[in-house]
Coordinates of C-alpha atoms in Angstrom, one line a residue:
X122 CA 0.0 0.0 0.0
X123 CA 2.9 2.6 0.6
X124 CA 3.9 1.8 -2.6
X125 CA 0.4 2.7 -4.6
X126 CA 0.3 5.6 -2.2
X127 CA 3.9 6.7 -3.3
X128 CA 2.8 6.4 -6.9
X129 CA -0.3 8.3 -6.3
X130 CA 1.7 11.5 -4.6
X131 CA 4.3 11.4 -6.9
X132 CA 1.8 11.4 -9.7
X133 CA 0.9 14.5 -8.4
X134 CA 4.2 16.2 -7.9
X135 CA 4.8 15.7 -11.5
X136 CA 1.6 17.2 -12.7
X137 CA 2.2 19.9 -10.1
X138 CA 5.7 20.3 -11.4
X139 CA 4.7 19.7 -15.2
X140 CA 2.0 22.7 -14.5
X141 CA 4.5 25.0 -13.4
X142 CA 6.9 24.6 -15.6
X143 CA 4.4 24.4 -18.5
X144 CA 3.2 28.2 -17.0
X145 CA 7.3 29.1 -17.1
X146 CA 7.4 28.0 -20.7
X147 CA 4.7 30.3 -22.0
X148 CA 5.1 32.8 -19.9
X149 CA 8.1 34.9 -21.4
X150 CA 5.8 35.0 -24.7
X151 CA 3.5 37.4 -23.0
X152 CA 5.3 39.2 -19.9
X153 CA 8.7 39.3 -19.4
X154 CA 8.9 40.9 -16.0
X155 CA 9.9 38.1 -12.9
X156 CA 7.3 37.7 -10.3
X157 CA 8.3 39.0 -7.2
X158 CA 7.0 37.7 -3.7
X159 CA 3.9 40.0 -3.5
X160 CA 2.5 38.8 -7.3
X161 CA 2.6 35.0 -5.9
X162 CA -0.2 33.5 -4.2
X163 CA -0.8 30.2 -3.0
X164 CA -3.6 27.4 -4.3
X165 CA -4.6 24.0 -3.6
X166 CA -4.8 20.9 -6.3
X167 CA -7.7 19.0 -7.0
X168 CA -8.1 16.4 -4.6
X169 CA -7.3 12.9 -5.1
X170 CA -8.0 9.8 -2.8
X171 CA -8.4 12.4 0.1
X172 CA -5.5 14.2 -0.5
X173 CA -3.9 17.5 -2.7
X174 CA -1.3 20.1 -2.6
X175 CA -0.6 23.4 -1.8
X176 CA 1.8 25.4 -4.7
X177 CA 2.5 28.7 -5.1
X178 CA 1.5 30.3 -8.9
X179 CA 2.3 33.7 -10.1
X180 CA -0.6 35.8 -11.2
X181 CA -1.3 37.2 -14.7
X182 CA 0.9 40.3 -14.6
X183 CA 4.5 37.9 -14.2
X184 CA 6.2 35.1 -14.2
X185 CA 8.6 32.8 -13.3
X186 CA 10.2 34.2 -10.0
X187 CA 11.1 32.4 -6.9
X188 CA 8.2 29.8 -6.3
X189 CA 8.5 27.5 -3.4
X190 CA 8.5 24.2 -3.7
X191 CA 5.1 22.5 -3.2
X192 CA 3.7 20.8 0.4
X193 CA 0.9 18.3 1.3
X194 CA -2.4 20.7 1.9
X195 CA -4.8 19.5 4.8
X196 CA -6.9 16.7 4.1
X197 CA -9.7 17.3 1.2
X198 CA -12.5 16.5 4.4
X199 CA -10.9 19.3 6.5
X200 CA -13.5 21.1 8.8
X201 CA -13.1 24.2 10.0
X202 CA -14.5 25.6 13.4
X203 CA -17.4 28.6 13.1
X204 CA -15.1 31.7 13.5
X205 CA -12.8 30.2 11.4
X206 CA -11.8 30.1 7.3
X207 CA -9.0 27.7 5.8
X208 CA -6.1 29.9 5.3
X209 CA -4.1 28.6 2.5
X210 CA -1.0 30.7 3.2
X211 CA -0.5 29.1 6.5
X212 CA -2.3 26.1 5.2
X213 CA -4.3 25.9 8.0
X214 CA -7.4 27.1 9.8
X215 CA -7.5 30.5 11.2
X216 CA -9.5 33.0 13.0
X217 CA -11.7 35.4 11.3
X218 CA -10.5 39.4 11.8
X219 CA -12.8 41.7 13.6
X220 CA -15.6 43.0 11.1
X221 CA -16.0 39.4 9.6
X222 CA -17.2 35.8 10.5
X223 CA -17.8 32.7 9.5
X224 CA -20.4 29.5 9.9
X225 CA -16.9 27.4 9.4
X226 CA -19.1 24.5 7.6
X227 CA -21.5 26.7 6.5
X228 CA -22.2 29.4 4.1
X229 CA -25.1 32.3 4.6
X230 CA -26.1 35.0 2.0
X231 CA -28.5 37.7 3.4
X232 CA -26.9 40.7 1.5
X233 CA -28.2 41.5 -1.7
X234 CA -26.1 44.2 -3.7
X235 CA -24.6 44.6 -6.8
X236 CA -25.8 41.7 -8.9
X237 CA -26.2 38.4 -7.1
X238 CA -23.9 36.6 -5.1
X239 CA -20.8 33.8 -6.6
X240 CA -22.4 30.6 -7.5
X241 CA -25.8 31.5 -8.2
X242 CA -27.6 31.8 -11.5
X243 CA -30.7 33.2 -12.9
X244 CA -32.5 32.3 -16.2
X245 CA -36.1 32.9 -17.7
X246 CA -37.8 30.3 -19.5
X247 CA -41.1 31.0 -22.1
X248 CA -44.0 28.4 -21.0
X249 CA -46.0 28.7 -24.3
X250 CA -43.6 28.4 -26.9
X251 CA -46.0 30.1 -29.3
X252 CA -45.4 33.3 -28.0
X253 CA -43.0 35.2 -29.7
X254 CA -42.6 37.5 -26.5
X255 CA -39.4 37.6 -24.8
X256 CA -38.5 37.5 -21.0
X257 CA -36.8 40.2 -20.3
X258 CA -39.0 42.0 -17.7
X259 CA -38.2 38.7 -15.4
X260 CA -35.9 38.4 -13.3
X261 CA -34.0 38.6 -9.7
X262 CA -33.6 41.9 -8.4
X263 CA -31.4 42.6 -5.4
X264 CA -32.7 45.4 -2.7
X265 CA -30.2 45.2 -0.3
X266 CA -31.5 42.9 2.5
X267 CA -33.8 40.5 0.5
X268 CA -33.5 39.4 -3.3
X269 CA -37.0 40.2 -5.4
X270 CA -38.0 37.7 -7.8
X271 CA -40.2 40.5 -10.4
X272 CA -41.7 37.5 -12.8
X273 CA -43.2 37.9 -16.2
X274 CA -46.4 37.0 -17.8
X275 CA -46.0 33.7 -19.1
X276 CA -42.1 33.4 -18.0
X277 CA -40.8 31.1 -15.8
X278 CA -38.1 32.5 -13.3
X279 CA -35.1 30.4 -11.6
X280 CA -33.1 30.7 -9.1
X281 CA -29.8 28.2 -9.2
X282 CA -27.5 27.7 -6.4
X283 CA -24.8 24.2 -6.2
X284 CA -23.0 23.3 -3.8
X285 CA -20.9 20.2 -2.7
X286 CA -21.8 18.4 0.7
X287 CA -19.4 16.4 2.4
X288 CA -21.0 15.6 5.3
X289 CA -25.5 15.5 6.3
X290 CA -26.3 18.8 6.0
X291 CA -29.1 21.2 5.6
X292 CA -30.3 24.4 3.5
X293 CA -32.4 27.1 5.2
X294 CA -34.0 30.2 3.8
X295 CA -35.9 33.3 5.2
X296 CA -38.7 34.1 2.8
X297 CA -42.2 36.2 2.0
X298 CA -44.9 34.8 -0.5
X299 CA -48.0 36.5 -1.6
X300 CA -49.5 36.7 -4.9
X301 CA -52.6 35.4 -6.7
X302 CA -50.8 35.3 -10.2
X303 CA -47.3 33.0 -9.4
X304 CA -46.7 30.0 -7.7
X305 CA -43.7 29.6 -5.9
X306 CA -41.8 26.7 -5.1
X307 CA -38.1 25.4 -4.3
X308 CA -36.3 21.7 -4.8
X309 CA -33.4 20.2 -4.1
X310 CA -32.1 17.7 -7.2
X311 CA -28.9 15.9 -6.5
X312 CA -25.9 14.9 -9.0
X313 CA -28.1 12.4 -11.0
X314 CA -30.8 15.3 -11.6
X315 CA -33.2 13.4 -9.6
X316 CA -35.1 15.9 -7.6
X317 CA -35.3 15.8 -3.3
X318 CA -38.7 16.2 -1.5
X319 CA -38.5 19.9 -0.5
X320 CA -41.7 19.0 2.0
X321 CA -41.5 16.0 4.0
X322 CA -45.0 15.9 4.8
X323 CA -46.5 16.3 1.2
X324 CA -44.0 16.2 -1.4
X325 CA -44.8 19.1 -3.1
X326 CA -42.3 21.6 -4.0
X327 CA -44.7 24.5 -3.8
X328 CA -44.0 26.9 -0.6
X329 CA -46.7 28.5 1.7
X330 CA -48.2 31.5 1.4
X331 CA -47.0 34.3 4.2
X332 CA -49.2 36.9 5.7
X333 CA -49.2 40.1 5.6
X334 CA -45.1 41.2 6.6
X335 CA -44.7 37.5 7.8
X336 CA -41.3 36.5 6.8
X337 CA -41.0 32.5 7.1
X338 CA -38.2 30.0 7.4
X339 CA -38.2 26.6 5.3
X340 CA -35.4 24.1 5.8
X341 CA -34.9 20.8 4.0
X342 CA -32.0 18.4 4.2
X343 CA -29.1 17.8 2.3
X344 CA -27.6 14.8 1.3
X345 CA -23.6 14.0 0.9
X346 CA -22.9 14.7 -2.9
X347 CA -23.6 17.5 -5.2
X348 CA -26.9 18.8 -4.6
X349 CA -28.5 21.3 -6.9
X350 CA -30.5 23.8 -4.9
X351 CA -33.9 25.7 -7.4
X352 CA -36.0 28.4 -6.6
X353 CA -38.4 28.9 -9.3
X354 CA -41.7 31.0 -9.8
X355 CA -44.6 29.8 -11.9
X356 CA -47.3 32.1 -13.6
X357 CA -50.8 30.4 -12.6
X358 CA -51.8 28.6 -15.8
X359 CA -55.0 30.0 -16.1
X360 CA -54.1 33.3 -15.4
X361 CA -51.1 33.6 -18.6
X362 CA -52.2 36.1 -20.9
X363 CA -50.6 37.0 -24.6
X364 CA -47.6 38.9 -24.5
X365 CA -48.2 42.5 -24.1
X366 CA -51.6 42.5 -23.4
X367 CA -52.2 44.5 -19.4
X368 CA -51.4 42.9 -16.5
X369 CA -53.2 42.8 -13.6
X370 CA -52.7 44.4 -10.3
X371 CA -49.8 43.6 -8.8
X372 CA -49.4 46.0 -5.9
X373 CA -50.1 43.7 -3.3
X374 CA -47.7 40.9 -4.4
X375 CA -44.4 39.6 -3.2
X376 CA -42.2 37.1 -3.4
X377 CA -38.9 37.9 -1.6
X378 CA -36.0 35.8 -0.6
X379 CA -34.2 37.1 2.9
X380 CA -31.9 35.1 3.5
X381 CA -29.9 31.6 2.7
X382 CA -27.9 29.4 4.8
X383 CA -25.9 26.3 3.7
X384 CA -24.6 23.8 5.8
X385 CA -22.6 20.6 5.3
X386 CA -19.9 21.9 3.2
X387 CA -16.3 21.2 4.1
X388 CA -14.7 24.5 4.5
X389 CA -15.1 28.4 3.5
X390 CA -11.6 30.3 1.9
X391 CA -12.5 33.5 3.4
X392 CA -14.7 35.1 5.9
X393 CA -17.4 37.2 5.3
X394 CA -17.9 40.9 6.3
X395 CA -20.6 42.1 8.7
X396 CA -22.8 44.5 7.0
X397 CA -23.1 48.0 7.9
X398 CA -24.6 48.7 11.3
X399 CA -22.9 45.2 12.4
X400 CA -19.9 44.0 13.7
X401 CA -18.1 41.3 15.0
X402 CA -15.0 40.5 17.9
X403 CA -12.0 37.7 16.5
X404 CA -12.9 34.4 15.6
X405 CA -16.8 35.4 15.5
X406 CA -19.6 33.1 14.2
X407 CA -21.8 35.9 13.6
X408 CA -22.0 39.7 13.6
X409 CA -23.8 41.8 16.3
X410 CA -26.0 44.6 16.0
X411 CA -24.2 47.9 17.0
X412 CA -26.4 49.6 19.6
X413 CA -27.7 53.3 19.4
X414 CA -25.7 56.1 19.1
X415 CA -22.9 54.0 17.3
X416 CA -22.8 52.8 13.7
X417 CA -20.5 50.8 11.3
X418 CA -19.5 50.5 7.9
X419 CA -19.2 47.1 6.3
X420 CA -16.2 44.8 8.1
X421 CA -16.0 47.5 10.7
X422 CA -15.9 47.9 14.1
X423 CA -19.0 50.2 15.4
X424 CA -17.8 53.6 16.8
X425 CA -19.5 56.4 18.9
X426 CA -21.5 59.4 16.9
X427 CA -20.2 62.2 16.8
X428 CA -21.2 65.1 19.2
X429 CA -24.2 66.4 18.3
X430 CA -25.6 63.3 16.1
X431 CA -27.3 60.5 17.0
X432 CA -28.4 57.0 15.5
X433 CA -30.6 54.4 16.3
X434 CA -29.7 50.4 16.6
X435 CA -28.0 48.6 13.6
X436 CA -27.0 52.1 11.8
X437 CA -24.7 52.7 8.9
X438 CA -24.2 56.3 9.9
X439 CA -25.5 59.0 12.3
X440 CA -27.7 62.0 11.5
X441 CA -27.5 65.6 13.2
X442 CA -29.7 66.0 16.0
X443 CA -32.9 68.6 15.4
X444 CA -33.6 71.3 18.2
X445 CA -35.6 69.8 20.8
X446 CA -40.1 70.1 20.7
X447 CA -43.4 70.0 22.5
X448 CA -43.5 66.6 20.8
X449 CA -40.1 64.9 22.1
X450 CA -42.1 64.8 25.7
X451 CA -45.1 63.3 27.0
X452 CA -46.5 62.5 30.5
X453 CA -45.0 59.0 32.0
X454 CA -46.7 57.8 35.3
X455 CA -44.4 54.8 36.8
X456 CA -45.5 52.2 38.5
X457 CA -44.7 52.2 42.2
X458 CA -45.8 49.9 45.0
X459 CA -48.5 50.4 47.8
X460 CA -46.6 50.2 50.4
X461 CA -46.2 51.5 54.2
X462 CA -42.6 51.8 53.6
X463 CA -43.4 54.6 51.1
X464 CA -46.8 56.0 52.8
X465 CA -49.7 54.9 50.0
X466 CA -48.4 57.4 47.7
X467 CA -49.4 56.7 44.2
X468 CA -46.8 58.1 42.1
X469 CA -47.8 61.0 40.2
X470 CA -47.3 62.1 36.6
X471 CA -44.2 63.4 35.2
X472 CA -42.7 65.1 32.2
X473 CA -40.2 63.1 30.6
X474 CA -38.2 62.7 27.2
X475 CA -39.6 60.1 25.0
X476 CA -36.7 57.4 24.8
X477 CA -35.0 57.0 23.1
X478 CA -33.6 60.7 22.8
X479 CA -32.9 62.3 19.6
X480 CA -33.2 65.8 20.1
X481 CA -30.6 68.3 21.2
X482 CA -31.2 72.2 23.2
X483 CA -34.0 74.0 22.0
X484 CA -37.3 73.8 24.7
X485 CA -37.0 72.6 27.7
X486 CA -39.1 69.7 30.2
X487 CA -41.9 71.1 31.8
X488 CA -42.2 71.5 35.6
X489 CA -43.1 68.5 37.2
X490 CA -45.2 70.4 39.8
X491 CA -49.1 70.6 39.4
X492 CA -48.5 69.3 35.8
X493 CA -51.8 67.5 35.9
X494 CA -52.1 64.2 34.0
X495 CA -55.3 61.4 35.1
X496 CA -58.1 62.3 37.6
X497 CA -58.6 59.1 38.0
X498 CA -55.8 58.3 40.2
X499 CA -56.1 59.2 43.9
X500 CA -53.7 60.6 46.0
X501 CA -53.3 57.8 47.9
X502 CA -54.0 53.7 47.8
X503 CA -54.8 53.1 50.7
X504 CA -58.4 52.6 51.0
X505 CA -58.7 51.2 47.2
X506 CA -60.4 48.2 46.9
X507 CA -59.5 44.7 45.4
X508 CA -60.7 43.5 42.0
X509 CA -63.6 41.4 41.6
X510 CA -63.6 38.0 43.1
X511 CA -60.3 39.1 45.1
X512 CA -60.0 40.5 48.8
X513 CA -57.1 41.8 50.5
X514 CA -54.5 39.5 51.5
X515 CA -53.8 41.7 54.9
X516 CA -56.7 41.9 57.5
X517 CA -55.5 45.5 59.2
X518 CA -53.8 49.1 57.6
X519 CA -51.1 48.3 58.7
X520 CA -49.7 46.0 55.6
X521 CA -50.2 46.3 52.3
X522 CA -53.6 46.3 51.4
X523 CA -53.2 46.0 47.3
X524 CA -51.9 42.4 48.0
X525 CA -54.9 40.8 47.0
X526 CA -55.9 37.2 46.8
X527 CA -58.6 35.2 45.1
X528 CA -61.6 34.8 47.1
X529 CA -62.0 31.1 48.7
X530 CA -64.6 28.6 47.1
X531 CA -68.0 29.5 47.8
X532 CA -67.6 33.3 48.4
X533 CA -67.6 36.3 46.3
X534 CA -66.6 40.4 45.5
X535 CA -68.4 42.1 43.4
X536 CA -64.8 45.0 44.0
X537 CA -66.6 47.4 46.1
X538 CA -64.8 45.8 49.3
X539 CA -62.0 44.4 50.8
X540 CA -63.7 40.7 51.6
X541 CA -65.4 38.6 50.1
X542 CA -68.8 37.3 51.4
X543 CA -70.6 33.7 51.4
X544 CA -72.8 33.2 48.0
X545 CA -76.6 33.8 49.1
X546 CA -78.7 30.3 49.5
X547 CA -80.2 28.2 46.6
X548 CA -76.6 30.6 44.4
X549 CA -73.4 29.2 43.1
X550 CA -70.3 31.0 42.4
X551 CA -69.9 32.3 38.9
X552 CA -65.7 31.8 38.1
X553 CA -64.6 34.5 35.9
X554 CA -61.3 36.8 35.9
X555 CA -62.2 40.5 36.2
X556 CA -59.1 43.5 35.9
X557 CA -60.7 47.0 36.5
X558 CA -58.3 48.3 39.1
X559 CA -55.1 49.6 37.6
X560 CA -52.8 50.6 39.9
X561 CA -51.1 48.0 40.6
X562 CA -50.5 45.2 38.1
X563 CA -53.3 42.2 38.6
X564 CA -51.9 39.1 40.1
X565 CA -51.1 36.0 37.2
X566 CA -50.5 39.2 34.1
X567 CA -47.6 40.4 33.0
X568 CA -46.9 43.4 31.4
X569 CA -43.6 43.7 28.8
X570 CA -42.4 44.8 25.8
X571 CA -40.7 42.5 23.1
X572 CA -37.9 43.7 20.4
X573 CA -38.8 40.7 17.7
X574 CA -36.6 39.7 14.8
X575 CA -36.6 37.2 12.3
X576 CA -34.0 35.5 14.1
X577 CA -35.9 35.9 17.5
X578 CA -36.9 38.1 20.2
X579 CA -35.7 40.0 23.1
X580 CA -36.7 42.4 25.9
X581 CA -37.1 45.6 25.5
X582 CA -35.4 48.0 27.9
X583 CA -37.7 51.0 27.7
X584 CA -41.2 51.7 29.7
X585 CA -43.4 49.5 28.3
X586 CA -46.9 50.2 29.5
X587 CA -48.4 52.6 32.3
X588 CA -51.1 51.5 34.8
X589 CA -53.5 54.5 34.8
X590 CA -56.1 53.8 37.9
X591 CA -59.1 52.8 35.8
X592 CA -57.0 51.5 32.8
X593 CA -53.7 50.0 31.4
X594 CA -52.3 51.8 28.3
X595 CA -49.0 51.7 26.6
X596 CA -46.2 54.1 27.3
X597 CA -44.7 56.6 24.4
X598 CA -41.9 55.6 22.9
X599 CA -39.9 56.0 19.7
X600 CA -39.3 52.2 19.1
X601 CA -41.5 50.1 16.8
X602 CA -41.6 47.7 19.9
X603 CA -44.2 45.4 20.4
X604 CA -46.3 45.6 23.2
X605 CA -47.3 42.2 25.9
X606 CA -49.9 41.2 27.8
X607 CA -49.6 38.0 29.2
X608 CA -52.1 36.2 31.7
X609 CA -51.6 33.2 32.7
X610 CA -54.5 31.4 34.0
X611 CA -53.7 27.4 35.5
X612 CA -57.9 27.2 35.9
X613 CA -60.3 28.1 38.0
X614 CA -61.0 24.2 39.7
X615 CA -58.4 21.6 40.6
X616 CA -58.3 18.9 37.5
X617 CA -58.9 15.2 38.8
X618 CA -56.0 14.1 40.6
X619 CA -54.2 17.3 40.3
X620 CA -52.2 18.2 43.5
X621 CA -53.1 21.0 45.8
X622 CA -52.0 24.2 44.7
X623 CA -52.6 24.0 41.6
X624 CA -55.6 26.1 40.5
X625 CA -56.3 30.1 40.2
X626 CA -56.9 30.4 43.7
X627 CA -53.4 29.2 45.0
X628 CA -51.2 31.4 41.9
X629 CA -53.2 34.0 43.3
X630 CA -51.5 33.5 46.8
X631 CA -48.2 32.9 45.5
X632 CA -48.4 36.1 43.5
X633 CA -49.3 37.7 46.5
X634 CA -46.2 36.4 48.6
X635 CA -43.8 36.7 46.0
X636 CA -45.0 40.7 45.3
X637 CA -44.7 41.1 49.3
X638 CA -41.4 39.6 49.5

């Protein structure tokens, strides 16, 4: 075997050496000038049985010049860590600089600029060949953070992207269909042209339709080998109408890709850079949104705004600030709790700048004193009753009498007291939640404020709503935040064979005891 294997490599050093000297030989027929170091780079041979090269060629401006000798490149099935490319020069995998990442097995396109991206292809096909009409009105466009497929009457529009998988991997895309006059649908064929179910549970490659700004993620599996990855829109047959005749309404349509991510390849050659508003520490998988008041060009690190500009999160630049209005402010009331501690003060309204800030000098906050705001809130707590079907969890003034608790079985409060009475003869209790005091949150609700993204969600870190005595409302802001009201409700009677505690009544006292706490 170490004989075959010494054939096999020195097979290869003679093609490699053949090659180069081949390149020498014709060389001095078009330039004459001797590569020097910088005009050398270095490449990998095909692989063979696992195995290749690494030799250093001159580019197309020189030749000849002090190559080194070639060296056994890593092993054709190489994988490189996420963070990481395979750097030929040092033959080797290294860590990506700051700006840029890598998936390290992976690839993931959700950049659209300037023509589409290495590897992919676009073409047009005529469905009725007896129209004459040609397709040039279809095709891909790119707008920056999703590609556009634009169709054509009677045109059929592809999408081609291959790749070569060396180990079980999968491709994932971000997308947005709605239209009345296309279908659209994506396959997988491998290197036989036999096509891959793109939907395990029917077969079809057709996608779903999205709602309304609904931006949906489809994933299907890829096998070891070449695979041949399609995206392809289809005019609805019965809606294909002669060339240049009107089209119909289209305003309403889309069909948008967002973003593509392949996985099971071996290795990437380079990393790629964040986008602008992005960046991204050494050896990063993935780039991070820069927060406000900082921005980034592409592959950079994000950096303050200047004095006197601002930005908001994810920017490619910052903008002057304007002069301060009437309309920068509003009234916030906070949410403070009933408490002896802090004398049954409800807090009272108060001027503030809506968050985030943009504005800079010009008018000034109002005074906080007398500034008026909702009748509706007392001056003070104590005294306040319960919601329906709750009574206060502390029998004397002296604790906190907004720590309420569900009323037991059998009795009621109809929220003009503090206790809850027996149900009258011959009556039964009616179970229902009611929340018409608002100046504390109700026991089992939570109130909170969601940043979501395609890629998930996160907390917001703003005021997200304000409890206003006889109502709950949502708190100005700047940020197209969304809003969250959560109540969680375990039942209002213990299921058979459920343990104790685990009904309305008993959250009720444990939100109770963990707000006193």
């Amino acid at each position: 075997m170490e004989g075959v294997k010494l054939k096999a490599q020195t097979q290869i050093f003679l093609f490699v050496t053949l090659s180069l000297n081949f390149l020498h030989i014709l060389g001095p027929a078009v330039v004459t000038k001797a590569c020097q170091p910088s005009q050398l780079k270095y490449v990998y041979t095909e692989c063979h049985n696992n195995a290749r090269w690494r030799v250093q060629v001159p580019n197309k401006t020189c030749s000849g010049g002090a190559v080194e000798f070639p060296v056994p490149g890593k092993k054709c099935d190489i994988n490189c860590p996420s963070g990481q490319y395979l750097d030929v020069e040092k033959n080797d995998c290294s860590n990506c600089l700051a700006g840029t990442y890598s998936l390290g097995s992976g690839v993931r396109f959700d950049m659209w600029t300037a023509g589409l991206p290495d590897g992919f292809t676009s073409s047009a096909d005529r469905l009725d060949t007896k129209d004459a009409g040609s397709c040039s009105r279809a095709r891909w466009k790119t707008m920056g953070s999703y590609l556009s497929g634009q169709s054509d009457n009677n045109c059929q529009l592809s999408l081609t992207y291959t790749v070569n998988v060396v180990s079980s991997g999968s491709v994932t895309f971000l997308y947005q269909y709605r239209s009345e006059l296309e279908f659209f649908a994506f396959e997988v064929q491998n290197g036989l042209c036999e096509s891959v179910s793109s939907r395990e549970d029917s077969g079809s490659p057709l996608l779903d339709e999205t709602d309304r700004n609904e931006i949906k993620r489809h994933t299907v599996p890829l096998k070891v080998g070449m695979n041949v990855l399609r995206w392809q829109i289809v005019p609805v047959a019965d809606r294909i109408r002669p060339s240049g005749s009107s089209s119909a309404s289209k305003s309403s349509s889309i069909i948008a890709i967002h973003s593509i991510e392949v996985s099971g390849i071996p290795y990437v050659y380079s990393c790629q850079s964040c986008h602008p508003g992005y960046s991204s520490a050494i050896g990063a998988p993935k780039c991070s949104k820069c927060q406000a008041n900082t921005y980034s060009t592409s592959g950079q690190s994000c950096q303050a705004c200047p004095a006197g500009q601002y930005s908001g999160p994810g920017a490619a630049s910052c903008k002057p600030k304007p002069a301060c209005a009437a309309s920068d402010y509003a009234l916030f009331y906070a949410q403070s709790p009933c408490t002896v501690a802090n004398n049954y003060q409800v807090t009272r309204p108060s001027y503030n700048w809506i968050q985030p800030k943009v504005c800079d000098a010009g008018v000034s906050l109002p005074s906080n004193s007398g500034g008026g705001g909702n009748g509706n809130l007392p001056a003070s707590c104590k005294g306040v009753y319960c919601n329906p079907g709750t009574r206060a969890a502390a029998a004397n003034d002296e604790k906190d009498p907004l720590q309420c608790e569900a009323c037991p079985e059998g009795q009621y409060s109809d929220g003009n007291s503090t206790v809850c009475q027996p149900c009258p003869a011959k009556t039964q209790v009616v179970h229902e939640y009611v929340a018409s005091n608002w100046l504390v949150t109700p026991p089992l609700m939570n109130l909170s404020c969601l940043v979501l993204q395609v890629d998930g969600s996160s907390t917001c870190s703003e005021q997200a709503w304000q409890l206003m005595g006889d109502r709950v409302q949502t708190a100005p802001t700047r940020m197209r935040n969304s809003r969250v009201l959560t109540l969680d409700l375990p039942g209002f009677h213990q299921p058979q064979g459920a343990q104790q505690g685990d009904d309305t009544a008993a959250s009720f006292a444990a939100a109770a005891a963990a707000a006193a706490a």
